[in-house]
PDB file of C-alpha atoms in Angstrom:
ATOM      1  CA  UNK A1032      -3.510 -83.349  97.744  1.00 38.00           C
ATOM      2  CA  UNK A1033      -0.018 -82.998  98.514  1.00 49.00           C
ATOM      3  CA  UNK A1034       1.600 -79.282  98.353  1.00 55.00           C
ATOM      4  CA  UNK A1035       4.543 -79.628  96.676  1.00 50.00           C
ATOM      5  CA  UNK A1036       6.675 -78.411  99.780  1.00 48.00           C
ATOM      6  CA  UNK A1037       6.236 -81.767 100.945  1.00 47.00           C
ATOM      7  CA  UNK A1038       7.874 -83.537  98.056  1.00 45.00           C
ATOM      8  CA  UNK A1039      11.507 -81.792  99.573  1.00 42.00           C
ATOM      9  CA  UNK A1040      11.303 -82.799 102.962  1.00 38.00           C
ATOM     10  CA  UNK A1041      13.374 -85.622 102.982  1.00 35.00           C
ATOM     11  CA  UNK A1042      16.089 -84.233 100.312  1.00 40.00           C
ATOM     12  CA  UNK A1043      16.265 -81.070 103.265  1.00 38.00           C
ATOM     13  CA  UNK A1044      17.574 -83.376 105.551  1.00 34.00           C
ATOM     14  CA  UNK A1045      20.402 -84.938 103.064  1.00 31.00           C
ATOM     15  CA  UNK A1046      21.724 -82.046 101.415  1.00 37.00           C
ATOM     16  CA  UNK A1047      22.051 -78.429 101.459  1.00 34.00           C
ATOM     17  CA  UNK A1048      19.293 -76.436 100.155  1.00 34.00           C
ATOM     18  CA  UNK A1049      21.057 -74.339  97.616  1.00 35.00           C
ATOM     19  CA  UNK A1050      24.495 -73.442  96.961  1.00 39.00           C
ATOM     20  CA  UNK A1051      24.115 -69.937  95.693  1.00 40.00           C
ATOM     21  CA  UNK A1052      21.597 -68.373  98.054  1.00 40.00           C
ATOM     22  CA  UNK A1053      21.889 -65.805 101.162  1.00 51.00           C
ATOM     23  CA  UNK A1054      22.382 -67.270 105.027  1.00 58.00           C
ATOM     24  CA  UNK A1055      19.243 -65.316 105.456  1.00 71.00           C
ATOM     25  CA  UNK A1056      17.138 -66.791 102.356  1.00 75.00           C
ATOM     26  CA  UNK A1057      18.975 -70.537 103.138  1.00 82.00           C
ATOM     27  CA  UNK A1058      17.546 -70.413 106.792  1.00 88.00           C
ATOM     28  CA  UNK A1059      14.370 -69.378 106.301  1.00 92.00           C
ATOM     29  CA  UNK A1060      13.992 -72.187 103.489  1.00 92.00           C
ATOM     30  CA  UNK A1061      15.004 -74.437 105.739  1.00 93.00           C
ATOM     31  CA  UNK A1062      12.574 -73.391 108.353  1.00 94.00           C
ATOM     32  CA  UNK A1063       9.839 -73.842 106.167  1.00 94.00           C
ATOM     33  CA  UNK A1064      10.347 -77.375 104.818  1.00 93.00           C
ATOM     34  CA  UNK A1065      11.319 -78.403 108.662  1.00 95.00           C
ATOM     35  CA  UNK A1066       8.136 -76.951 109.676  1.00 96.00           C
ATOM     36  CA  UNK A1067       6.283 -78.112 106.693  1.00 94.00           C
ATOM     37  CA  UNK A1068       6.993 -81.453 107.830  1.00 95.00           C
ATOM     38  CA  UNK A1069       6.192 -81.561 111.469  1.00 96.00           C
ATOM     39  CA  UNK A1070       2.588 -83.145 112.475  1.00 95.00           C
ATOM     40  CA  UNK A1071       0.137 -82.129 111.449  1.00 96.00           C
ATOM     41  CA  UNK A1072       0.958 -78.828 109.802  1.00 97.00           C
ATOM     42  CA  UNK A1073       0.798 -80.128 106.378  1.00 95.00           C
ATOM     43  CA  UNK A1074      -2.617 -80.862 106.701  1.00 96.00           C
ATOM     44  CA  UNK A1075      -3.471 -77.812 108.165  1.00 97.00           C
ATOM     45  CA  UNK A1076      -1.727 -75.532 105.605  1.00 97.00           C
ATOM     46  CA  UNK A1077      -3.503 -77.449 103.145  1.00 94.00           C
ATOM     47  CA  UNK A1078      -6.930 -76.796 104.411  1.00 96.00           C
ATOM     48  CA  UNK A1079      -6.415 -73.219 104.888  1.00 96.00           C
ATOM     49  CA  UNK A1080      -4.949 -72.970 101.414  1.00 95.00           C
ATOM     50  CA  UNK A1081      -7.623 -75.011 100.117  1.00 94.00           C
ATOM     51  CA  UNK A1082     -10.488 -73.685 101.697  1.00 95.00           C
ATOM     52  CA  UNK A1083      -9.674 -70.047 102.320  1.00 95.00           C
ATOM     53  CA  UNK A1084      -7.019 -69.211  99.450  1.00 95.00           C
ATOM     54  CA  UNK A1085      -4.789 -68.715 101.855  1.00 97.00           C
ATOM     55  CA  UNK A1086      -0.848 -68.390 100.772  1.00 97.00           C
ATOM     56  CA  UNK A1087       1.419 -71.813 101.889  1.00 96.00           C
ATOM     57  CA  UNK A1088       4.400 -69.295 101.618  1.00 96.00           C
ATOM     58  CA  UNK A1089       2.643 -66.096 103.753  1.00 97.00           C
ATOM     59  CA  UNK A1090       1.530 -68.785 106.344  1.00 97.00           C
ATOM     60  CA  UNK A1091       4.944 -70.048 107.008  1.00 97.00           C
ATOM     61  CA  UNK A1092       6.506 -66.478 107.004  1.00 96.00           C
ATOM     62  CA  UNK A1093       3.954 -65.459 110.423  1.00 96.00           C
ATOM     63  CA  UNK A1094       5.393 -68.609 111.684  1.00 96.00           C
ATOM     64  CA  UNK A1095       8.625 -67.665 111.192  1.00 94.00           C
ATOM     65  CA  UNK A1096       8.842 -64.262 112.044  1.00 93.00           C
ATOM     66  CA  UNK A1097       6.680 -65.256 115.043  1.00 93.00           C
ATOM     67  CA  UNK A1098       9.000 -67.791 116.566  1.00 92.00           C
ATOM     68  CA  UNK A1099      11.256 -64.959 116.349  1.00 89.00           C
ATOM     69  CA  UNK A1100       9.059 -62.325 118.280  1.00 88.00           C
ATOM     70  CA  UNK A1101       8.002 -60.462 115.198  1.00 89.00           C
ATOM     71  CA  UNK A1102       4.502 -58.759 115.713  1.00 90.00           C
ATOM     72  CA  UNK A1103       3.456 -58.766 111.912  1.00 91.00           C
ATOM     73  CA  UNK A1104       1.005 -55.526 111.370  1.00 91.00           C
ATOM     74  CA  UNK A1105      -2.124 -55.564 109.384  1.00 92.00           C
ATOM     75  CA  UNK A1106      -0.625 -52.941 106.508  1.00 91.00           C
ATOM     76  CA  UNK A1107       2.380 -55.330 106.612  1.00 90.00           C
ATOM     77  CA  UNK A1108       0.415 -58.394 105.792  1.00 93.00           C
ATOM     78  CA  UNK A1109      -1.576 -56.531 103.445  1.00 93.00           C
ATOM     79  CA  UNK A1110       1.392 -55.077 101.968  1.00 92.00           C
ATOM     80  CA  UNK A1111       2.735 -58.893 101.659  1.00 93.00           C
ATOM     81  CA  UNK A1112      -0.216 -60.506 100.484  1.00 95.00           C
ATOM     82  CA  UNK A1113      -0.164 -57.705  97.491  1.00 95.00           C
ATOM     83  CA  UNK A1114       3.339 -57.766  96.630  1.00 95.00           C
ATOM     84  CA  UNK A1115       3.490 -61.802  95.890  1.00 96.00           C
ATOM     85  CA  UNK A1116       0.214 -61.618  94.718  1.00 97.00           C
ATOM     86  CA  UNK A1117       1.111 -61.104  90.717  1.00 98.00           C
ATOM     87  CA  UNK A1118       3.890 -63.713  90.737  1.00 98.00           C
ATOM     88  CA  UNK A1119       1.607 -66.752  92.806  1.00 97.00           C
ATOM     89  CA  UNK A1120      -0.917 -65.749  90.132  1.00 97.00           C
ATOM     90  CA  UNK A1121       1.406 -65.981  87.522  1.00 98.00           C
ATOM     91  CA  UNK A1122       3.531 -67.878  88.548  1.00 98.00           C
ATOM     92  CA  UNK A1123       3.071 -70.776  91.061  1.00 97.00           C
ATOM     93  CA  UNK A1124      -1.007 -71.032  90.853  1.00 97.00           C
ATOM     94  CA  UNK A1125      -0.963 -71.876  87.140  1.00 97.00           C
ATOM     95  CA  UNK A1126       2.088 -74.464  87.746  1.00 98.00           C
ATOM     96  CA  UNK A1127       0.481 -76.381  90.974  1.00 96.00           C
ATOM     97  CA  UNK A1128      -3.003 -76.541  88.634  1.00 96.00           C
ATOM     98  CA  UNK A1129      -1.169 -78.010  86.195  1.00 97.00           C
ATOM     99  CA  UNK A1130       0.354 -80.647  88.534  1.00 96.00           C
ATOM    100  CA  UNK A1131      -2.839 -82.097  89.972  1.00 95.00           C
ATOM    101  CA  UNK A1132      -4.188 -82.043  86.591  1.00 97.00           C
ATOM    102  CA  UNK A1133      -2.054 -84.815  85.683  1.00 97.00           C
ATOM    103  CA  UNK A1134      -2.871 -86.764  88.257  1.00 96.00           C
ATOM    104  CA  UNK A1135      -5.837 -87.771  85.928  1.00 96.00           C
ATOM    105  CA  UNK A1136      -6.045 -89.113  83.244  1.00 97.00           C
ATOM    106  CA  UNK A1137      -5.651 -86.597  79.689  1.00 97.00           C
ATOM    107  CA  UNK A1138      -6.793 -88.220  76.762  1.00 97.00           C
ATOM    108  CA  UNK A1139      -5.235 -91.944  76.160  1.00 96.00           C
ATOM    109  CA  UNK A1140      -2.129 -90.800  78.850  1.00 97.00           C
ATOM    110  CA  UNK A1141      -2.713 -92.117  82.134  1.00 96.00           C
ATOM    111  CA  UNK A1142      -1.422 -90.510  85.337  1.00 96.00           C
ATOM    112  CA  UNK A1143       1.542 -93.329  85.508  1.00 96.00           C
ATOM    113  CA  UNK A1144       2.639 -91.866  82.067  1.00 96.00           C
ATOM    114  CA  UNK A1145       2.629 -88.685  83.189  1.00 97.00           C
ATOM    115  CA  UNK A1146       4.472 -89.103  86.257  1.00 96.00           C
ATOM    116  CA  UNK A1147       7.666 -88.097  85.334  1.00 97.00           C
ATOM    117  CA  UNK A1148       6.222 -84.997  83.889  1.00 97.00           C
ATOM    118  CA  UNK A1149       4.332 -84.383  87.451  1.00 97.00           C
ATOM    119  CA  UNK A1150       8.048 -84.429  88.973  1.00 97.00           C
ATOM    120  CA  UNK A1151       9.564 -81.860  86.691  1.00 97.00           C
ATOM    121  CA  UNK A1152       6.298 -79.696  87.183  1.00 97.00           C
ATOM    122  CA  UNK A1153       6.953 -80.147  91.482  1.00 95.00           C
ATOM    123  CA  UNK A1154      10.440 -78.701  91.180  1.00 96.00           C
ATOM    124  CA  UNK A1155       9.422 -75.583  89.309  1.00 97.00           C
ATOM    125  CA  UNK A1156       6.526 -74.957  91.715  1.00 96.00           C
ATOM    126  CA  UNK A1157       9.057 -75.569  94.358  1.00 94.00           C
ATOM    127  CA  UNK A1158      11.635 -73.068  92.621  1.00 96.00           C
ATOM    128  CA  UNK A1159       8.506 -70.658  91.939  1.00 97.00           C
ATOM    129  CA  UNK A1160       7.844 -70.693  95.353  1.00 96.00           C
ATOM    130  CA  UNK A1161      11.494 -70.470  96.928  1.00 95.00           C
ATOM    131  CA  UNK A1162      11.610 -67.005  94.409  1.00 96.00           C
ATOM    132  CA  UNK A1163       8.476 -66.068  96.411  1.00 96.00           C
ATOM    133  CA  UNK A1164      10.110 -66.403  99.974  1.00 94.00           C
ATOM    134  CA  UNK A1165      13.078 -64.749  99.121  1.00 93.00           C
ATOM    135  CA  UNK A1166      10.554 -61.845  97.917  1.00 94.00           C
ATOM    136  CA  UNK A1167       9.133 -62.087 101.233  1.00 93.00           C
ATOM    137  CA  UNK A1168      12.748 -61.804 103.150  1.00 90.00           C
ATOM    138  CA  UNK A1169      13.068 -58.502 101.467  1.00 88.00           C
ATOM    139  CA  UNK A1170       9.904 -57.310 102.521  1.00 86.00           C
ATOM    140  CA  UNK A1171      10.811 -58.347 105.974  1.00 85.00           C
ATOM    141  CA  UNK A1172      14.188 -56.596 106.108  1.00 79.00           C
ATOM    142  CA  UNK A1173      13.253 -53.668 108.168  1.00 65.00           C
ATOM    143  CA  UNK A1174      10.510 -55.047 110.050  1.00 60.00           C
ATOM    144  CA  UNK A1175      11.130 -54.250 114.425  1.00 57.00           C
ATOM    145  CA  UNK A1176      13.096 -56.192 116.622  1.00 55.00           C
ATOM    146  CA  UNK A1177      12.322 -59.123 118.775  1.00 56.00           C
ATOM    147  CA  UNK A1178      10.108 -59.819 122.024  1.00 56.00           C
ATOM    148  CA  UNK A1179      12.773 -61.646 124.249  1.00 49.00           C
ATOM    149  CA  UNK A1180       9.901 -63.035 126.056  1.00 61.00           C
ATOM    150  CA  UNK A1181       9.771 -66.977 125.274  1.00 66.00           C
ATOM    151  CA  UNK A1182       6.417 -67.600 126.896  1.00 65.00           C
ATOM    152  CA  UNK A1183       4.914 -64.630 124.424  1.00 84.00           C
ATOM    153  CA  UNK A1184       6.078 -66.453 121.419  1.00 90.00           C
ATOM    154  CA  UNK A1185       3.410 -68.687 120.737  1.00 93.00           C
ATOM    155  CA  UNK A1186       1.061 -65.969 121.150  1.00 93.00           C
ATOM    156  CA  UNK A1187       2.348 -63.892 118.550  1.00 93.00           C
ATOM    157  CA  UNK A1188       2.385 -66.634 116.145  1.00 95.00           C
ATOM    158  CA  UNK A1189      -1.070 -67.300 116.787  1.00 95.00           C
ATOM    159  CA  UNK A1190      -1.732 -63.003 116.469  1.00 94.00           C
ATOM    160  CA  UNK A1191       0.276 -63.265 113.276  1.00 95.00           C
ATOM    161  CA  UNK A1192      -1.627 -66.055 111.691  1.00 97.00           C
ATOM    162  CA  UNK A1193      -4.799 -64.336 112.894  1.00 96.00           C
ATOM    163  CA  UNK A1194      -4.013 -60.838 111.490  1.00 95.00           C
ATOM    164  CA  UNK A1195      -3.208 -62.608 108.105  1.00 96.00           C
ATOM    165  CA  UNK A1196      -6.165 -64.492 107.955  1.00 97.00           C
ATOM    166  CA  UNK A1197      -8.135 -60.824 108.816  1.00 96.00           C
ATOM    167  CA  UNK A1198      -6.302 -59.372 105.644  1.00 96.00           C
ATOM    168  CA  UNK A1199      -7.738 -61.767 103.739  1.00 95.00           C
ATOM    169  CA  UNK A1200     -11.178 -60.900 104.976  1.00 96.00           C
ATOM    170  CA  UNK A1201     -12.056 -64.125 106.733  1.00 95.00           C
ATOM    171  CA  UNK A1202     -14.169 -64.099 109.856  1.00 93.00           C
ATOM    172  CA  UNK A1203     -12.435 -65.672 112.903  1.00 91.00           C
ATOM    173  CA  UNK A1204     -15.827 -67.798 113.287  1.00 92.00           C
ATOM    174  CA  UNK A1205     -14.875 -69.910 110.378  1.00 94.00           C
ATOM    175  CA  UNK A1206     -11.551 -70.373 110.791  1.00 94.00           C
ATOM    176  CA  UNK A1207     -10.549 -74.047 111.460  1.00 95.00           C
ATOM    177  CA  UNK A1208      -8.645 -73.567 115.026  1.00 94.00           C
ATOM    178  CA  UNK A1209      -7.331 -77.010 115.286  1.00 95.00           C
ATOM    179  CA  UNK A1210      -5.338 -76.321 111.991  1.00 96.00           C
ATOM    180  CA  UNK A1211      -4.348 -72.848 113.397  1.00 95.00           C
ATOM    181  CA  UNK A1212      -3.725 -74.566 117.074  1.00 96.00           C
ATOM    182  CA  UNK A1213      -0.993 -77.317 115.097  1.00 96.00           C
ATOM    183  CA  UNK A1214       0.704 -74.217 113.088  1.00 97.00           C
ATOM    184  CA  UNK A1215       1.191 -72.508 116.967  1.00 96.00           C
ATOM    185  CA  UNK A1216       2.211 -75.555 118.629  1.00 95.00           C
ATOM    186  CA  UNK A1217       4.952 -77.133 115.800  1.00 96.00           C
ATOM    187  CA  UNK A1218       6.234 -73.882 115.164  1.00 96.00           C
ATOM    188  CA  UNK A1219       7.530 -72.928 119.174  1.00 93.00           C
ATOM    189  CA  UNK A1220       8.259 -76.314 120.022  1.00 92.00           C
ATOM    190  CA  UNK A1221      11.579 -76.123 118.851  1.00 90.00           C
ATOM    191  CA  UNK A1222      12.254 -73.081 121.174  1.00 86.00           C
ATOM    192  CA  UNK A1223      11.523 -74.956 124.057  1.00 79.00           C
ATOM    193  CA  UNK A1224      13.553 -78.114 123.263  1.00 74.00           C
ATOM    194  CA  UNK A1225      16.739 -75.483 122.644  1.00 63.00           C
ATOM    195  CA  UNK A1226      15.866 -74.374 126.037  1.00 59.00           C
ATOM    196  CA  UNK A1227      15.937 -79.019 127.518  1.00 53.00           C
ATOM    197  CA  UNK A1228      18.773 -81.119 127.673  1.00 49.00           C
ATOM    198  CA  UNK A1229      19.279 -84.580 127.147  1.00 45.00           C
ATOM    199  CA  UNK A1230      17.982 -84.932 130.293  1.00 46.00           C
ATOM    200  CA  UNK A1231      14.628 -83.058 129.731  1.00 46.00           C
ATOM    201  CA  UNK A1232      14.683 -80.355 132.037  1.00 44.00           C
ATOM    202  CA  UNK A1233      15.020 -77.026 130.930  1.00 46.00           C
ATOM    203  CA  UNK A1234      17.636 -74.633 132.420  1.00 44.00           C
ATOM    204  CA  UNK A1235      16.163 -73.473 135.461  1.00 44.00           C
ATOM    205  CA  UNK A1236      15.363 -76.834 136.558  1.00 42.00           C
ATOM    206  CA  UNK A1237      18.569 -78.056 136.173  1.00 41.00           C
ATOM    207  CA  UNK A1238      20.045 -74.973 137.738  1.00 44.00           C
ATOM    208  CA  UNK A1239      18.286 -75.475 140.812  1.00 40.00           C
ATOM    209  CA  UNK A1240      18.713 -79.114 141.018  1.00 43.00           C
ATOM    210  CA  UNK A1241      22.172 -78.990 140.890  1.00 42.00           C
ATOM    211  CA  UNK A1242      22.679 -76.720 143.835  1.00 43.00           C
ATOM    212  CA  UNK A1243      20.382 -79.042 146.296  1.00 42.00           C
ATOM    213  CA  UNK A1244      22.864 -80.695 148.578  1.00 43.00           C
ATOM    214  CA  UNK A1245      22.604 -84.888 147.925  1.00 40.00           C
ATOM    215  CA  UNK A1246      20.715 -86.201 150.931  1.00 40.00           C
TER     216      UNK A1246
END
């Protein structure tokens, strides 16, 4: 099943995401429905949602902060996890359960019936869950600075995922690495392009390349 983050990725690219909101809120939005979207990391999100209860929104926040440099500590995750707990409970749990209910049949209304109800129901999960990452941006507001190592970056992804996944008291044994591996990979590989040009080669290379004499 679909999360419903998918449902925006397309509209991302046409339009702004709101008019209304914070740079801050607006870019981290953004980063989340661009990453949502990359291979393979709606499948893994799914599976670790799916399987492990893991939170869509928390997930994509250690990827975030990550590609950043952020080290995310264990009372911080914990101290996430708890504070959007109530309100996904609430809030965006009971909506998504609703959504795949209607993808069968309820009584004599089929699920082509329904659909247009299915649509409303994806934009308020979507708005339930855009309140939750602008929760999330406060909580992050005095978090410490960056690592301005690149080459560390995927590696505190990967330690932020991990922590997060401790938190939630699941043994690194069970986790599903390739879906983990996918999150890593998608969410530095933007970092690295920054760092190409058109003609592939990142700075250094091109650096050096230009100072060796033509033969």
């Amino acid at each position: 099943m679909k999360h419903v983050l998918a449902s925006q990725i397309t509209a991302h690219h046409t339009r702004a995401m709101t008019q209304d909101s914070s740079h801050d809120s607006d870019t981290f939005r953004q980063f989340c429905l661009s990453l949502y979207a990359a291979q393979g990391v709606e499948a893994a999100c799914l599976d670790l949602q799916d399987r492990f209860d893991l939170d869509v929104t928390l997930i994509l926040m250690c990827c975030w902060v990550g590609q950043h440099g952020v080290r995310l500590s264990p009372d911080a995750l914990a101290q996430a996890e708890q504070s959007v707990k109530p309100w996904r409970e609430t809030a965006i749990d009971p909506i998504r359960a609703l959504r795949r209910r209607l993808k069968e049949a309820v009584g004599p209304i089929d699920p082509e019936r329904a659909k247009s109800v299915r649509d409303l129901i994806k934009q308020a999960e979507l708005a339930a869950e855009f309140v939750q990452m602008d929760h999330l941006l406060l909580l992050l507001e005095h978090l410490p600075g960056r690592d301005a190592r690149m080459a560390d970056r995927a590696g505190i992804v990967r330690g932020n995922l991990l922590r997060y996944t401790a938190v939630k008291g699941i043994e690194t044994d069970r986790l599903p690495r390739a879906a983990l591996e996918a999150l890593v990979a998608q969410t530095v590989k933007p970092l690295y392009q920054d760092e190409e040009g058109e003609d592939g080669l990142d700075t250094e290379t091109r650096d050096a390349r230009s100072e060796t004499p033509d033969p």
